[in-house]
Short mmCIF file of C-alpha atoms in Angstrom, two decimals:
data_model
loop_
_atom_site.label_atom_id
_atom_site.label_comp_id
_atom_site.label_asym_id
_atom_site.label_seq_id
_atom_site.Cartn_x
_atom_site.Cartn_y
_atom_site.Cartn_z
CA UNK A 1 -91.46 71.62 182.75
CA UNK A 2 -93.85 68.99 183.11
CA UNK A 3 -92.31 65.30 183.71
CA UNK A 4 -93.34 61.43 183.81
CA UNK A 5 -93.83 59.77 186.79
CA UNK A 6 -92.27 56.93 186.59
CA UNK A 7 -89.64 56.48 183.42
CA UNK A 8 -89.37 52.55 183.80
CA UNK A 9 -93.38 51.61 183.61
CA UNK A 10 -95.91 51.60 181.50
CA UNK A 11 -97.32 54.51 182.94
CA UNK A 12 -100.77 55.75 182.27
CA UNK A 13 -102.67 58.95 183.09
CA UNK A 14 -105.98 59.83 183.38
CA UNK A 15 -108.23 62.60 184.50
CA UNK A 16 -111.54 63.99 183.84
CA UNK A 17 -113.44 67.28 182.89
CA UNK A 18 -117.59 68.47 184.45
CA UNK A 19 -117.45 67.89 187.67
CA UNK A 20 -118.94 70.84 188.69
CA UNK A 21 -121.42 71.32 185.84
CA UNK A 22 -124.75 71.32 186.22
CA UNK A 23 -125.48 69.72 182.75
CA UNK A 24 -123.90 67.13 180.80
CA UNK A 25 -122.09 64.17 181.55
CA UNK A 26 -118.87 64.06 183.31
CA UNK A 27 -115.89 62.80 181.07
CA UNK A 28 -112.59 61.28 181.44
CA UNK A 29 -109.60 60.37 179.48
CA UNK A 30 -106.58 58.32 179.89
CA UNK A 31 -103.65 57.66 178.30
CA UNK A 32 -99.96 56.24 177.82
CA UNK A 33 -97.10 58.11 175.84
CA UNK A 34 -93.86 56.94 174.87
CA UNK A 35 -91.00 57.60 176.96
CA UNK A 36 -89.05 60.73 175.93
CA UNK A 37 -92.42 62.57 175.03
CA UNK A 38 -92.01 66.27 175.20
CA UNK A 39 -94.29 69.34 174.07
CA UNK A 40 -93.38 73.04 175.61
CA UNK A 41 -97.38 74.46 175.78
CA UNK A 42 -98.46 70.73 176.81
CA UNK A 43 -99.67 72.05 181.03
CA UNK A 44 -102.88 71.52 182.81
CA UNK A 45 -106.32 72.28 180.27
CA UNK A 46 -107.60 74.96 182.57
CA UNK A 47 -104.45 77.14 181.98
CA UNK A 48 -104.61 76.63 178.40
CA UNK A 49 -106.78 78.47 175.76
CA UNK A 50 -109.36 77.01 173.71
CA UNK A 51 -107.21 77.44 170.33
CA UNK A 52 -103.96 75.87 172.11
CA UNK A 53 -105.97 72.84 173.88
CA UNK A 54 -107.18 72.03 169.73
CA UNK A 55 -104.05 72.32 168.97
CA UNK A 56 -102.90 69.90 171.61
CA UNK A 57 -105.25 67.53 170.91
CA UNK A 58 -104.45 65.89 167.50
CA UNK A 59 -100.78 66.10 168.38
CA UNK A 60 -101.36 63.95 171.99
CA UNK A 61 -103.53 61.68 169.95
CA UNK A 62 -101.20 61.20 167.57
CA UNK A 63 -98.15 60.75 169.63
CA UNK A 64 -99.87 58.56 172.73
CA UNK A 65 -99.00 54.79 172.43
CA UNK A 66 -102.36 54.74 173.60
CA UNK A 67 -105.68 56.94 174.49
CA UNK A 68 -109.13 56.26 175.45
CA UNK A 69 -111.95 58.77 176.39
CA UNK A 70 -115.46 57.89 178.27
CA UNK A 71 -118.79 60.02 179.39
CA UNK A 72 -120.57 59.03 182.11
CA UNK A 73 -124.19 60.68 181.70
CA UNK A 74 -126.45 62.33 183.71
CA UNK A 75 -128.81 60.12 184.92
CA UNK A 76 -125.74 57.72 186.14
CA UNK A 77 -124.42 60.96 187.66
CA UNK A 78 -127.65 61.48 189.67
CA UNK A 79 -127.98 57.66 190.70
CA UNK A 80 -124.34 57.39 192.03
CA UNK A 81 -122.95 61.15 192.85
CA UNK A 82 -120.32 62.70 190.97
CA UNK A 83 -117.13 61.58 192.94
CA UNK A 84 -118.00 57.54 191.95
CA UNK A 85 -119.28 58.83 188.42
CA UNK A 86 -115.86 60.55 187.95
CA UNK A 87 -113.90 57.48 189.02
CA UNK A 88 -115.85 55.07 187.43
CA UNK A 89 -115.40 57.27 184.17
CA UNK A 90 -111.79 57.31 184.40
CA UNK A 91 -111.92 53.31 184.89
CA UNK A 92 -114.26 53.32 182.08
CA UNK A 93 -111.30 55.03 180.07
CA UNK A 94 -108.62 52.75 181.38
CA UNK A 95 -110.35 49.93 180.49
CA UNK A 96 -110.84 51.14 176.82
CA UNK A 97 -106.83 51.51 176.60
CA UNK A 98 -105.59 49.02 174.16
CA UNK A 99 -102.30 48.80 175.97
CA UNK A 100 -102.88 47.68 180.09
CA UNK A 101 -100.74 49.72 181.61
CA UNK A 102 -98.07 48.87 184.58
CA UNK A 103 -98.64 51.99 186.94
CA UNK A 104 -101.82 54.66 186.84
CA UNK A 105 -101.20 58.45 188.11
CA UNK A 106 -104.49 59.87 188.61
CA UNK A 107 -105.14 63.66 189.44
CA UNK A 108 -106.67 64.32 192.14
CA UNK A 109 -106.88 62.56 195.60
CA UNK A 110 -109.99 60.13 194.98
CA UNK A 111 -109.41 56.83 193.19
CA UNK A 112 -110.49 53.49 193.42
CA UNK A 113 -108.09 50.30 192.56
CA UNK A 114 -108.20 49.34 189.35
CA UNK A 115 -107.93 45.80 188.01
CA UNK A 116 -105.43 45.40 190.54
CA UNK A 117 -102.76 48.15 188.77
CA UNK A 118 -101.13 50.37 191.44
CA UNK A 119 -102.01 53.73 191.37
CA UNK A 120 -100.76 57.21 192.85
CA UNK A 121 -103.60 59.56 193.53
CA UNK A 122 -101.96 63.66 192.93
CA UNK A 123 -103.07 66.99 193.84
CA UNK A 124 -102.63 69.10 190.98
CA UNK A 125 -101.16 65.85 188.92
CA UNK A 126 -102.11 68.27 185.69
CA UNK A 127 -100.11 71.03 186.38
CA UNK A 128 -97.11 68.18 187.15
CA UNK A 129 -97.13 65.10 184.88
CA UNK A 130 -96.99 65.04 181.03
CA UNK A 131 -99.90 61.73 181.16
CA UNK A 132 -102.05 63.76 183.62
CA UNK A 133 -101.69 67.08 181.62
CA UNK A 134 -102.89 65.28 178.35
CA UNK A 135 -105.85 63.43 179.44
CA UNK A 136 -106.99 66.46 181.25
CA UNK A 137 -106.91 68.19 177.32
CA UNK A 138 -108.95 64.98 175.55
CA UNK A 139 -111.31 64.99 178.36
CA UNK A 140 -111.66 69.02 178.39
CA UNK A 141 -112.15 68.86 174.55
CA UNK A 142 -113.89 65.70 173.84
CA UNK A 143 -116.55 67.41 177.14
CA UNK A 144 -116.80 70.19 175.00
CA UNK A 145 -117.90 68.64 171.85
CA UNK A 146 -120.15 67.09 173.43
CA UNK A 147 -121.61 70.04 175.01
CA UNK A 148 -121.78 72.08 171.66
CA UNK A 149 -123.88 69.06 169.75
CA UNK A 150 -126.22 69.35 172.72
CA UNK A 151 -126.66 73.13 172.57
CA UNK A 152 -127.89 72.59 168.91
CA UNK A 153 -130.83 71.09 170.68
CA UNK A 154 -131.44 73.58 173.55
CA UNK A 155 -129.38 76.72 172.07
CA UNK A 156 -131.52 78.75 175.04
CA UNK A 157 -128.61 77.71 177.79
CA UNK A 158 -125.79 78.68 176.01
CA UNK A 159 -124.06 75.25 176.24
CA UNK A 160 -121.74 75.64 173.52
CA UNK A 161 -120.12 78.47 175.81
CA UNK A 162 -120.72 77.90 179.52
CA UNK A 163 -120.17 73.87 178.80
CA UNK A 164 -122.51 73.36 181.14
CA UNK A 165 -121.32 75.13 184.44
CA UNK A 166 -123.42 77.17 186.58
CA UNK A 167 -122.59 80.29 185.31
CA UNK A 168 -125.78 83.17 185.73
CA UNK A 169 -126.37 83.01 182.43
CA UNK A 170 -127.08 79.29 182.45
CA UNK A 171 -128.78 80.04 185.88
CA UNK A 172 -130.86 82.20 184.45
CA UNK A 173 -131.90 79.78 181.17
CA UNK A 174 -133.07 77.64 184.21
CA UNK A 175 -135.01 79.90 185.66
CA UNK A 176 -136.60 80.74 182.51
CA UNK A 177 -137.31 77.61 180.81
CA UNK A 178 -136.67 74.60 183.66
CA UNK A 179 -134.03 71.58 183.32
CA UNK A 180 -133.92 69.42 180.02
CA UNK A 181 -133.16 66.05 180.35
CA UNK A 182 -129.65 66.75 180.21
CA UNK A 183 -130.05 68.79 183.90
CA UNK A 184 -127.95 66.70 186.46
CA UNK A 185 -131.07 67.08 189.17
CA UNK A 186 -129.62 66.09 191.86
CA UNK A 187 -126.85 69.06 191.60
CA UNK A 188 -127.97 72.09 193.44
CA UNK A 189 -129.83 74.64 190.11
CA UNK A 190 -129.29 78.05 192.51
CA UNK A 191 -127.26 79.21 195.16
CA UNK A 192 -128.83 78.90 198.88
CA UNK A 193 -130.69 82.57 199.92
CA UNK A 194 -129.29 83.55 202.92
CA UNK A 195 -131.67 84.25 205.31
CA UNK A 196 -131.04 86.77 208.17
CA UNK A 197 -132.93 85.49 211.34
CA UNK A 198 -135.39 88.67 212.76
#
């Protein structure tokens, strides 16, 4: 069962979705919920299915004293690498909260101090905290729209399926027909070759 972190703040979580795309913008969500929030299915996106993370989503939103999501695009993902785009896209989200919260739990174990609010960087936070779990879902799902209005533009990568990660299919697409201007070009397109020396 999935808990809060800290029952006497004003505790908000946040975490994002894309890192490890090689299209698309990297997006993060944070959010506060009342104290006493509980949903049974609520756990970490990536264990969830599609149909129970769009289920989730209207309910969190609903519920959340407050919620903000925020993409940070490609071309800000190839000027400042994706570690300081995914932090500065959680900020981005923080800062778009219209409650300031008293205490941030972040997942992961990168952050950088925000406005001065203490924070707790944690492994895994998705799989452990209610806040962390529920941003992960906004920031899966609101990544994934995304990705699907973009496929209606290039429907030859298969966005609206792979999202955007390097799967061979989307590999392939590359091969094929080169990066759009969507492509995060600094991110590696294809696997090294491993070459044998003679």
């Amino acid at each position: 069962m999935l808990k809060s972190f800290y029952k006497t703040l004003n505790e908000a979580g946040t975490d994002e979705a894309g890192r490890g795309c090689l299209a698309g913008p990297v997006t993060a969500a944070a959010l506060i919920l009342p104290d006493g929030f509980k949903n049974e299915i609520l756990t970490d996106s990536k264990l969830l299915s599609e149909k129970n993370r769009k289920l989730l989503r209207p309910i969190i939103e609903r519920e959340a004293i407050s919620f903000a999501v925020a993409h940070v695009d490609h071309a800000e993902i190839d000027k400042i690498n994706i570690l300081n785009a995914s932090i500065l896209a959680m900020h981005k989200s923080i800062t778009k909260l219209k409650v300031t919260p008293e205490f941030i739990i972040v997942d992961g174990n990168r952050f950088k101090t925000f406005a001065e609010i203490p924070h707790e960087c944690i492994v895994k936070g998705d799989s452990k905290y209610l806040s962390i779990a529920a941003a992960s879902i906004l920031a899966k799902t609101y990544r994934d729209d995304f990705m699907a209005e973009i496929h209606e533009i290039y429907p030859m990568y298969n966005w609206k399926q792979n999202k955007g990660y390097p799967t061979k299919e989307h590999r392939e697409a590359i091969r094929k027909y080169g990066l759009t201007e969507y492509h995060r070009k600094s991110f590696r397109q294809f696997p090294e070759q491993l070459i044998l020396p003679l």
